[in-house]
mmCIF file of C-alpha atoms and ligand atoms in Angstrom:
data_model
loop_
_atom_site.group_PDB
_atom_site.id
_atom_site.type_symbol
_atom_site.label_atom_id
_atom_site.label_comp_id
_atom_site.label_asym_id
_atom_site.label_seq_id
_atom_site.Cartn_x
_atom_site.Cartn_y
_atom_site.Cartn_z
ATOM 1 C CA MET Q 1 -131.519 3.248 -98.259
ATOM 2 C CA ALA Q 2 -133.015 1.360 -101.165
ATOM 3 C CA GLY Q 3 -131.835 0.297 -104.593
ATOM 4 C CA ALA Q 4 -128.428 0.214 -106.158
ATOM 5 C CA ALA Q 5 -127.035 3.073 -104.076
ATOM 6 C CA GLY Q 6 -128.080 1.252 -100.902
ATOM 7 C CA GLU Q 7 -126.373 -1.927 -102.044
ATOM 8 C CA ALA Q 8 -123.218 -0.022 -102.789
ATOM 9 C CA ALA Q 9 -123.431 1.671 -99.366
ATOM 10 C CA GLN Q 10 -123.346 -1.756 -97.809
ATOM 11 C CA GLY Q 11 -120.323 -2.776 -99.804
ATOM 12 C CA ARG Q 12 -122.197 -5.193 -102.145
ATOM 13 C CA PHE Q 13 -121.094 -3.420 -105.185
ATOM 14 C CA VAL Q 14 -121.461 -5.427 -108.407
ATOM 15 C CA SER Q 15 -118.722 -4.563 -110.772
ATOM 16 C CA SER Q 16 -119.378 -4.373 -114.478
ATOM 17 C CA LYS Q 17 -116.879 -5.231 -117.158
ATOM 18 C CA VAL Q 18 -117.799 -2.167 -119.184
ATOM 19 C CA GLU Q 19 -115.084 0.425 -118.716
ATOM 20 C CA SER Q 20 -116.109 4.041 -118.308
ATOM 21 C CA THR Q 21 -114.180 6.827 -119.899
ATOM 22 C CA GLN Q 22 -112.921 8.137 -116.561
ATOM 23 C CA THR Q 23 -110.051 7.232 -114.292
ATOM 24 C CA VAL Q 24 -110.054 7.501 -110.494
ATOM 25 C CA GLY Q 25 -108.090 10.752 -110.693
ATOM 26 C CA GLU Q 26 -110.404 12.310 -113.284
ATOM 27 C CA ALA Q 27 -113.552 11.326 -111.401
ATOM 28 C CA LEU Q 28 -112.163 12.754 -108.174
ATOM 29 C CA PHE Q 29 -111.116 15.984 -109.849
ATOM 30 C CA SER Q 30 -114.531 16.457 -111.405
ATOM 31 C CA ALA Q 31 -116.344 15.628 -108.133
ATOM 32 C CA ALA Q 32 -114.145 17.966 -106.094
ATOM 33 C CA SER Q 33 -114.992 20.811 -108.442
ATOM 34 C CA LYS Q 34 -118.753 20.048 -108.164
ATOM 35 C CA LEU Q 35 -118.394 20.078 -104.365
ATOM 36 C CA GLN Q 36 -116.059 23.047 -104.141
ATOM 37 C CA SER Q 37 -118.563 25.203 -102.271
ATOM 38 C CA LEU Q 38 -118.495 22.717 -99.375
ATOM 39 C CA ALA Q 39 -115.676 23.040 -96.847
ATOM 40 C CA THR Q 40 -115.234 19.254 -96.877
ATOM 41 C CA GLY Q 41 -115.891 18.789 -100.598
ATOM 42 C CA ARG Q 42 -112.647 17.096 -101.600
ATOM 43 C CA ARG Q 43 -112.626 14.831 -98.544
ATOM 44 C CA ASP Q 44 -116.286 13.905 -99.102
ATOM 45 C CA ALA Q 45 -115.570 13.027 -102.731
ATOM 46 C CA GLU Q 46 -112.778 10.732 -101.554
ATOM 47 C CA LEU Q 47 -115.001 9.062 -98.952
ATOM 48 C CA LEU Q 48 -117.706 8.401 -101.527
ATOM 49 C CA LEU Q 49 -115.298 7.049 -104.130
ATOM 50 C CA MET Q 50 -113.554 4.874 -101.518
ATOM 51 C CA ARG Q 51 -116.901 3.203 -100.820
ATOM 52 C CA VAL Q 52 -117.801 2.841 -104.501
ATOM 53 C CA VAL Q 53 -114.540 1.074 -105.361
ATOM 54 C CA GLY Q 54 -114.231 -0.703 -101.991
ATOM 55 C CA ARG Q 55 -110.705 0.624 -101.379
ATOM 56 C CA ASP Q 56 -109.019 2.871 -98.817
ATOM 57 C CA ARG Q 57 -107.676 6.378 -99.285
ATOM 58 C CA ALA Q 58 -104.078 5.199 -99.805
ATOM 59 C CA TRP Q 59 -105.265 3.097 -102.761
ATOM 60 C CA LEU Q 60 -107.106 6.066 -104.265
ATOM 61 C CA MET Q 61 -104.016 8.273 -103.941
ATOM 62 C CA THR Q 62 -101.767 5.696 -105.619
ATOM 63 C CA HIS Q 63 -104.187 4.596 -108.373
ATOM 64 C CA ALA Q 64 -105.179 7.858 -110.026
ATOM 65 C CA ASP Q 65 -104.804 6.158 -113.427
ATOM 66 C CA ALA Q 66 -107.013 3.153 -112.627
ATOM 67 C CA GLY Q 67 -110.155 2.969 -114.757
ATOM 68 C CA LEU Q 68 -113.638 3.012 -113.251
ATOM 69 C CA THR Q 69 -116.346 0.773 -114.628
ATOM 70 C CA SER Q 70 -119.340 2.592 -116.022
ATOM 71 C CA GLU Q 71 -121.415 1.244 -113.135
ATOM 72 C CA GLN Q 72 -118.944 2.581 -110.568
ATOM 73 C CA LEU Q 73 -118.875 5.941 -112.266
ATOM 74 C CA ALA Q 74 -122.693 6.120 -112.373
ATOM 75 C CA HIS Q 75 -122.928 5.338 -108.646
ATOM 76 C CA PHE Q 76 -120.252 7.857 -107.791
ATOM 77 C CA GLU Q 77 -121.872 10.593 -109.862
ATOM 78 C CA ASP Q 78 -125.248 9.897 -108.256
ATOM 79 C CA TRP Q 79 -123.742 10.212 -104.777
ATOM 80 C CA VAL Q 80 -121.799 13.347 -105.681
ATOM 81 C CA ALA Q 81 -125.033 14.924 -106.974
ATOM 82 C CA ARG Q 82 -126.728 14.099 -103.640
ATOM 83 C CA ARG Q 83 -123.816 15.601 -101.715
ATOM 84 C CA ALA Q 84 -123.951 18.700 -103.930
ATOM 85 C CA ARG Q 85 -127.576 19.111 -102.775
ATOM 86 C CA GLN Q 86 -126.144 19.277 -99.210
ATOM 87 C CA GLU Q 87 -127.163 15.764 -98.140
ATOM 88 C CA PRO Q 88 -124.688 14.768 -95.396
ATOM 89 C CA VAL Q 89 -122.115 12.242 -96.535
ATOM 90 C CA GLN Q 90 -122.983 10.078 -93.506
ATOM 91 C CA TYR Q 91 -126.577 9.629 -94.713
ATOM 92 C CA ILE Q 92 -125.356 8.826 -98.228
ATOM 93 C CA LEU Q 93 -122.974 6.173 -96.898
ATOM 94 C CA GLY Q 94 -125.471 5.020 -94.245
ATOM 95 C CA GLU Q 95 -122.908 5.041 -91.465
ATOM 96 C CA THR Q 96 -120.410 7.076 -89.493
ATOM 97 C CA GLU Q 97 -117.733 6.481 -86.883
ATOM 98 C CA PHE Q 98 -118.366 7.283 -83.232
ATOM 99 C CA TYR Q 99 -115.984 6.499 -80.401
ATOM 100 C CA GLY Q 100 -114.067 4.114 -82.677
ATOM 101 C CA LEU Q 101 -117.211 2.176 -83.678
ATOM 102 C CA MET Q 102 -118.995 2.299 -87.031
ATOM 103 C CA MET Q 103 -122.612 3.276 -86.436
ATOM 104 C CA ARG Q 104 -125.507 2.885 -88.864
ATOM 105 C CA VAL Q 105 -127.257 6.204 -89.500
ATOM 106 C CA THR Q 106 -130.437 7.001 -91.421
ATOM 107 C CA PRO Q 107 -132.330 10.273 -91.817
ATOM 108 C CA ALA Q 108 -134.415 9.158 -88.788
ATOM 109 C CA VAL Q 109 -131.467 9.861 -86.471
ATOM 110 C CA LEU Q 110 -129.111 12.697 -85.720
ATOM 111 C CA ILE Q 111 -125.634 12.030 -87.089
ATOM 112 C CA PRO Q 112 -123.489 11.426 -83.975
ATOM 113 C CA ARG Q 113 -120.989 14.268 -83.574
ATOM 114 C CA PRO Q 114 -117.348 14.067 -82.462
ATOM 115 C CA GLU Q 115 -118.154 16.557 -79.628
ATOM 116 C CA THR Q 116 -120.483 13.975 -78.120
ATOM 117 C CA GLU Q 117 -117.486 11.712 -77.503
ATOM 118 C CA HIS Q 118 -116.652 14.085 -74.603
ATOM 119 C CA LEU Q 119 -119.925 13.009 -73.008
ATOM 120 C CA VAL Q 120 -118.973 9.318 -73.311
ATOM 121 C CA GLU Q 121 -115.550 10.066 -71.830
ATOM 122 C CA ALA Q 122 -117.059 11.975 -68.923
ATOM 123 C CA VAL Q 123 -119.275 8.977 -68.100
ATOM 124 C CA LEU Q 124 -116.344 6.560 -68.346
ATOM 125 C CA ALA Q 125 -114.293 8.794 -66.029
ATOM 126 C CA ARG Q 126 -116.991 8.367 -63.359
ATOM 127 C CA VAL Q 127 -117.885 4.706 -63.814
ATOM 128 C CA GLY Q 128 -115.218 2.069 -63.196
ATOM 129 C CA CYS Q 129 -114.714 -0.404 -66.052
ATOM 130 C CA ASP Q 130 -115.601 -3.311 -63.796
ATOM 131 C CA ALA Q 131 -118.689 -1.654 -62.334
ATOM 132 C CA ALA Q 132 -122.085 -3.181 -63.040
ATOM 133 C CA ALA Q 133 -123.505 0.299 -63.524
ATOM 134 C CA ARG Q 134 -127.114 0.917 -64.510
ATOM 135 C CA ILE Q 135 -127.000 3.630 -67.140
ATOM 136 C CA CYS Q 136 -129.878 5.393 -68.864
ATOM 137 C CA ASP Q 137 -129.299 7.251 -72.161
ATOM 138 C CA VAL Q 138 -132.164 9.685 -72.743
ATOM 139 C CA GLY Q 139 -132.728 10.588 -76.400
ATOM 140 C CA ALA Q 140 -130.718 7.701 -77.784
ATOM 141 C CA GLY Q 141 -131.082 8.481 -81.510
ATOM 142 C CA SER Q 142 -128.740 6.095 -83.361
ATOM 143 C CA GLY Q 143 -127.789 4.619 -79.986
ATOM 144 C CA ALA Q 144 -124.244 5.938 -80.397
ATOM 145 C CA ILE Q 145 -123.821 6.877 -76.721
ATOM 146 C CA ALA Q 146 -125.609 3.813 -75.335
ATOM 147 C CA VAL Q 147 -123.716 1.403 -77.604
ATOM 148 C CA ALA Q 148 -120.315 3.055 -77.019
ATOM 149 C CA LEU Q 149 -120.867 2.859 -73.244
ATOM 150 C CA ALA Q 150 -122.076 -0.747 -73.298
ATOM 151 C CA HIS Q 151 -119.080 -1.628 -75.477
ATOM 152 C CA ALA Q 152 -116.591 0.077 -73.122
ATOM 153 C CA LEU Q 153 -118.229 -1.177 -69.905
ATOM 154 C CA PRO Q 154 -118.720 -4.943 -70.217
ATOM 155 C CA LEU Q 155 -120.710 -5.236 -66.982
ATOM 156 C CA ALA Q 156 -122.968 -2.229 -67.471
ATOM 157 C CA GLN Q 157 -126.698 -2.493 -68.182
ATOM 158 C CA VAL Q 158 -127.811 0.314 -70.469
ATOM 159 C CA THR Q 159 -131.352 1.534 -71.045
ATOM 160 C CA ALA Q 160 -131.735 3.722 -74.129
ATOM 161 C CA VAL Q 161 -134.920 5.737 -74.540
ATOM 162 C CA ASP Q 162 -136.278 7.801 -77.385
ATOM 163 C CA LEU Q 163 -139.617 9.170 -78.504
ATOM 164 C CA SER Q 164 -138.933 7.994 -82.047
ATOM 165 C CA THR Q 165 -139.596 4.336 -82.947
ATOM 166 C CA ALA Q 166 -137.616 4.790 -86.167
ATOM 167 C CA ALA Q 167 -134.601 5.965 -84.147
ATOM 168 C CA LEU Q 168 -134.932 3.020 -81.752
ATOM 169 C CA ALA Q 169 -134.832 0.641 -84.736
ATOM 170 C CA VAL Q 170 -131.493 2.150 -85.781
ATOM 171 C CA ALA Q 171 -130.201 1.944 -82.192
ATOM 172 C CA LYS Q 172 -131.167 -1.749 -82.148
ATOM 173 C CA GLU Q 173 -129.166 -2.364 -85.323
ATOM 174 C CA ASN Q 174 -126.133 -0.653 -83.805
ATOM 175 C CA ALA Q 175 -126.390 -2.582 -80.547
ATOM 176 C CA GLU Q 176 -126.540 -5.841 -82.518
ATOM 177 C CA ARG Q 177 -123.717 -4.801 -84.806
ATOM 178 C CA HIS Q 178 -121.414 -4.278 -81.812
ATOM 179 C CA GLY Q 179 -122.496 -7.335 -79.845
ATOM 180 C CA VAL Q 180 -124.090 -5.458 -76.942
ATOM 181 C CA ALA Q 181 -127.799 -5.962 -77.713
ATOM 182 C CA GLU Q 182 -128.282 -8.144 -74.629
ATOM 183 C CA ARG Q 183 -127.166 -5.270 -72.386
ATOM 184 C CA VAL Q 184 -128.875 -2.399 -74.222
ATOM 185 C CA ARG Q 185 -132.601 -2.230 -73.511
ATOM 186 C CA LEU Q 186 -134.530 0.026 -75.889
ATOM 187 C CA VAL Q 187 -137.607 1.807 -74.599
ATOM 188 C CA GLU Q 188 -139.976 4.176 -76.375
ATOM 189 C CA SER Q 189 -140.533 6.943 -73.849
ATOM 190 C CA ASP Q 190 -141.047 10.664 -73.433
ATOM 191 C CA LEU Q 191 -137.858 11.365 -71.468
ATOM 192 C CA LEU Q 192 -137.954 9.111 -68.373
ATOM 193 C CA SER Q 193 -141.751 8.844 -68.095
ATOM 194 C CA ALA Q 194 -141.954 5.154 -69.095
ATOM 195 C CA LEU Q 195 -139.335 4.193 -66.498
ATOM 196 C CA ARG Q 196 -141.045 5.474 -63.333
ATOM 197 C CA GLY Q 197 -139.888 3.578 -60.251
ATOM 198 C CA GLU Q 198 -136.605 2.430 -61.864
ATOM 199 C CA ARG Q 199 -133.263 3.603 -60.457
ATOM 200 C CA PHE Q 200 -130.032 4.319 -62.320
ATOM 201 C CA ASP Q 201 -126.442 5.066 -61.339
ATOM 202 C CA VAL Q 202 -125.998 7.334 -64.353
ATOM 203 C CA VAL Q 203 -128.381 9.325 -66.535
ATOM 204 C CA VAL Q 204 -126.673 10.544 -69.694
ATOM 205 C CA SER Q 205 -128.264 12.618 -72.427
ATOM 206 C CA ASN Q 206 -127.552 14.566 -75.549
ATOM 207 C CA PRO Q 207 -131.006 16.140 -75.698
ATOM 208 C CA PRO Q 208 -132.396 18.546 -78.270
ATOM 209 C CA TYR Q 209 -131.026 21.938 -77.173
ATOM 210 C CA VAL Q 210 -131.326 24.259 -80.153
ATOM 211 C CA ALA Q 211 -133.664 27.248 -79.781
ATOM 212 C CA GLU Q 212 -136.355 27.590 -82.435
ATOM 213 C CA GLY Q 213 -135.299 30.256 -84.877
ATOM 214 C CA GLU Q 214 -131.585 29.606 -84.404
ATOM 215 C CA VAL Q 215 -129.851 29.516 -87.770
ATOM 216 C CA LEU Q 216 -128.347 26.144 -88.626
ATOM 217 C CA GLU Q 217 -126.186 25.011 -91.534
ATOM 218 C CA ALA Q 218 -128.300 23.953 -94.535
ATOM 219 C CA GLN Q 219 -127.171 20.338 -94.363
ATOM 220 C CA VAL Q 220 -128.319 20.121 -90.735
ATOM 221 C CA ARG Q 221 -131.529 22.133 -91.169
ATOM 222 C CA GLU Q 222 -132.695 20.323 -94.283
ATOM 223 C CA TYR Q 223 -131.675 16.752 -93.563
ATOM 224 C CA GLU Q 224 -131.444 16.009 -89.821
ATOM 225 C CA PRO Q 225 -134.621 15.316 -87.798
ATOM 226 C CA ARG Q 226 -136.135 18.463 -86.288
ATOM 227 C CA GLU Q 227 -137.192 16.619 -83.152
ATOM 228 C CA ALA Q 228 -133.557 15.719 -82.506
ATOM 229 C CA LEU Q 229 -132.432 19.336 -82.730
ATOM 230 C CA PHE Q 230 -135.024 21.809 -81.499
ATOM 231 C CA ALA Q 231 -136.102 21.989 -77.858
ATOM 232 C CA GLY Q 232 -138.479 24.963 -78.017
ATOM 233 C CA PRO Q 233 -138.325 28.752 -78.015
ATOM 234 C CA THR Q 234 -135.325 29.033 -75.660
ATOM 235 C CA GLY Q 235 -133.463 25.762 -76.275
ATOM 236 C CA LEU Q 236 -133.712 24.918 -72.558
ATOM 237 C CA GLU Q 237 -137.159 23.301 -72.588
ATOM 238 C CA VAL Q 238 -135.960 19.677 -72.585
ATOM 239 C CA TYR Q 239 -133.394 20.349 -69.815
ATOM 240 C CA ARG Q 240 -136.149 21.895 -67.672
ATOM 241 C CA ARG Q 241 -138.084 18.620 -67.765
ATOM 242 C CA LEU Q 242 -135.140 16.233 -67.863
ATOM 243 C CA ILE Q 243 -133.230 17.544 -64.829
ATOM 244 C CA PRO Q 244 -136.006 16.953 -62.244
ATOM 245 C CA GLU Q 245 -136.916 13.625 -63.878
ATOM 246 C CA ALA Q 246 -133.266 12.539 -63.675
ATOM 247 C CA TRP Q 247 -133.159 13.499 -59.974
ATOM 248 C CA GLU Q 248 -136.095 11.133 -59.376
ATOM 249 C CA ALA Q 249 -134.495 8.344 -61.423
ATOM 250 C CA LEU Q 250 -130.980 8.506 -59.954
ATOM 251 C CA VAL Q 251 -129.746 6.718 -56.866
ATOM 252 C CA PRO Q 252 -128.245 9.023 -54.185
ATOM 253 C CA GLU Q 253 -124.817 10.159 -55.466
ATOM 254 C CA GLY Q 254 -125.790 9.064 -58.981
ATOM 255 C CA TRP Q 255 -124.492 11.122 -61.905
ATOM 256 C CA LEU Q 256 -126.306 13.235 -64.474
ATOM 257 C CA LEU Q 257 -124.266 14.098 -67.573
ATOM 258 C CA MET Q 258 -125.723 16.139 -70.422
ATOM 259 C CA GLU Q 259 -124.386 17.621 -73.620
ATOM 260 C CA MET Q 260 -125.065 21.345 -73.875
ATOM 261 C CA GLY Q 261 -125.089 24.076 -76.483
ATOM 262 C CA HIS Q 262 -122.983 27.170 -76.834
ATOM 263 C CA GLY Q 263 -123.963 29.837 -74.296
ATOM 264 C CA GLN Q 264 -126.114 27.601 -72.084
ATOM 265 C CA ARG Q 265 -123.720 27.321 -69.133
ATOM 266 C CA GLU Q 266 -125.265 29.976 -66.927
ATOM 267 C CA ALA Q 267 -128.828 28.804 -67.474
ATOM 268 C CA LEU Q 268 -127.861 25.184 -66.813
ATOM 269 C CA ALA Q 269 -125.995 26.119 -63.634
ATOM 270 C CA GLY Q 270 -129.278 27.697 -62.474
ATOM 271 C CA LEU Q 271 -131.304 24.603 -63.388
ATOM 272 C CA LEU Q 272 -128.816 22.424 -61.476
ATOM 273 C CA THR Q 273 -129.155 24.343 -58.211
ATOM 274 C CA GLY Q 274 -129.438 21.797 -55.406
ATOM 275 C CA TRP Q 275 -127.205 19.235 -57.126
ATOM 276 C CA ASP Q 276 -123.667 18.502 -55.894
ATOM 277 C CA GLY Q 277 -120.393 18.940 -57.751
ATOM 278 C CA VAL Q 278 -121.776 20.809 -60.733
ATOM 279 C CA GLU Q 279 -119.082 21.190 -63.388
ATOM 280 C CA PHE Q 280 -118.790 21.909 -67.086
ATOM 281 C CA VAL Q 281 -116.314 20.169 -69.379
ATOM 282 C CA ALA Q 282 -115.073 22.102 -72.385
ATOM 283 C CA ASP Q 283 -114.481 20.678 -75.859
ATOM 284 C CA LEU Q 284 -111.216 21.035 -77.799
ATOM 285 C CA GLN Q 285 -112.201 24.598 -78.763
ATOM 286 C CA GLY Q 286 -112.672 25.549 -75.111
ATOM 287 C CA ILE Q 287 -116.496 25.681 -75.397
ATOM 288 C CA PRO Q 288 -118.374 24.147 -72.441
ATOM 289 C CA ARG Q 289 -119.952 20.985 -73.898
ATOM 290 C CA VAL Q 290 -120.856 18.687 -71.027
ATOM 291 C CA ALA Q 291 -122.754 19.577 -67.850
ATOM 292 C CA ILE Q 292 -122.128 17.203 -64.957
ATOM 293 C CA ALA Q 293 -123.935 17.036 -61.632
ATOM 294 C CA GLN Q 294 -124.290 14.539 -58.817
ATOM 295 C CA ARG Q 295 -127.537 13.829 -57.005
ATOM 296 C CA ARG Q 296 -127.241 14.626 -53.313
ATOM 297 C CA ALA Q 297 -126.981 11.644 -50.988
HETATM 298 C C1 SAM N 301 -129.630 15.467 -80.191
HETATM 299 S S1 SAM N 301 -130.372 13.889 -80.590
HETATM 300 C C2 SAM N 301 -129.177 12.818 -79.810
HETATM 301 C C3 SAM N 301 -129.056 11.484 -80.479
HETATM 302 C C4 SAM N 301 -127.879 10.624 -79.950
HETATM 303 N N1 SAM N 301 -127.976 10.421 -78.529
HETATM 304 C C5 SAM N 301 -126.561 11.300 -80.264
HETATM 305 O O1 SAM N 301 -125.950 11.876 -79.366
HETATM 306 O O2 SAM N 301 -126.126 11.243 -81.437
HETATM 307 C C6 SAM N 301 -131.731 13.909 -79.478
HETATM 308 C C7 SAM N 301 -132.632 12.668 -79.502
HETATM 309 O O3 SAM N 301 -133.637 12.851 -78.496
HETATM 310 C C8 SAM N 301 -134.879 12.369 -78.977
HETATM 311 N N2 SAM N 301 -135.929 13.065 -78.245
HETATM 312 C C9 SAM N 301 -136.403 14.327 -78.430
HETATM 313 N N3 SAM N 301 -137.330 14.621 -77.527
HETATM 314 C C10 SAM N 301 -137.475 13.534 -76.728
HETATM 315 C C11 SAM N 301 -138.277 13.216 -75.610
HETATM 316 N N4 SAM N 301 -139.146 14.092 -75.116
HETATM 317 N N5 SAM N 301 -138.153 11.991 -75.049
HETATM 318 C C12 SAM N 301 -137.275 11.082 -75.560
HETATM 319 N N6 SAM N 301 -136.460 11.327 -76.610
HETATM 320 C C13 SAM N 301 -136.570 12.536 -77.181
HETATM 321 C C14 SAM N 301 -134.845 12.637 -80.464
HETATM 322 O O4 SAM N 301 -135.737 11.766 -81.147
HETATM 323 C C15 SAM N 301 -133.363 12.386 -80.793
HETATM 324 O O5 SAM N 301 -133.178 11.050 -81.170
#
């Protein structure tokens, strides 16, 4: 993110002495009405204004009469206009929270989703905290999964692969930000092809799994990277390649854990024939979200 908006996103907001004509409450009211067509419009307006003024939500709620400087108001209005054009609030702010950690995000990476935290939990449930596990995250994107796992497992060695060099640069930033860069190796690779001959205890992946032609929300379709979302005509194309590659890369009894899309359970169960202990973990809405399988000994 470049320019004044980028500086504000990083909290280096330069405050001007020139008062604008709007208070916090008025600016929020006006923004919420511009964003009213969005389900999260009011909340997004609050998040953006919190960043512009460098205060938390409690401060906003108790300082409706506080004046904004004209510079603050200009930044806020610029961000609200971007949000009104459906740009995700996470890209505007340049970061989002995942598994309790703030992660840098840019339009080069998928915005990590709360559902993906189930995948991290499923890995942690299978790997002891004191285990020196070798973990490979395939399709690392922002590095959210790899960094969260390295952070939670102080002895683990994590390899994070992605086809996108721009995504790997973001993953590097996140690994450094959370002090795990020495244990997160970043590799540009088409799935596991660059790691032939290496062995892992765990292969974890949130791969592209959307079928071409599937209708997505405008803010996803227009702003998030296509290569992070779409797998091919059926949505199963990446799984079809990843599952046999993971078998080759895993040690006997090693674990494969993958995020999955709505309605893919039956097809994935078929693709995992020959694996042990195949199970599917549902998200909070009861939708199967994580496919888990163990390589036979
Ligand atoms: C759904 S995103 C997941 C990003 C991140 N792991 C997360 O959960 O937020 C899928 C990622 O896989 C990457 N990808 C797509 N095809 C790939 C391939 N053949 N080999 C490696 N990475 C791939 C994309 O660039 C994207 O970063």
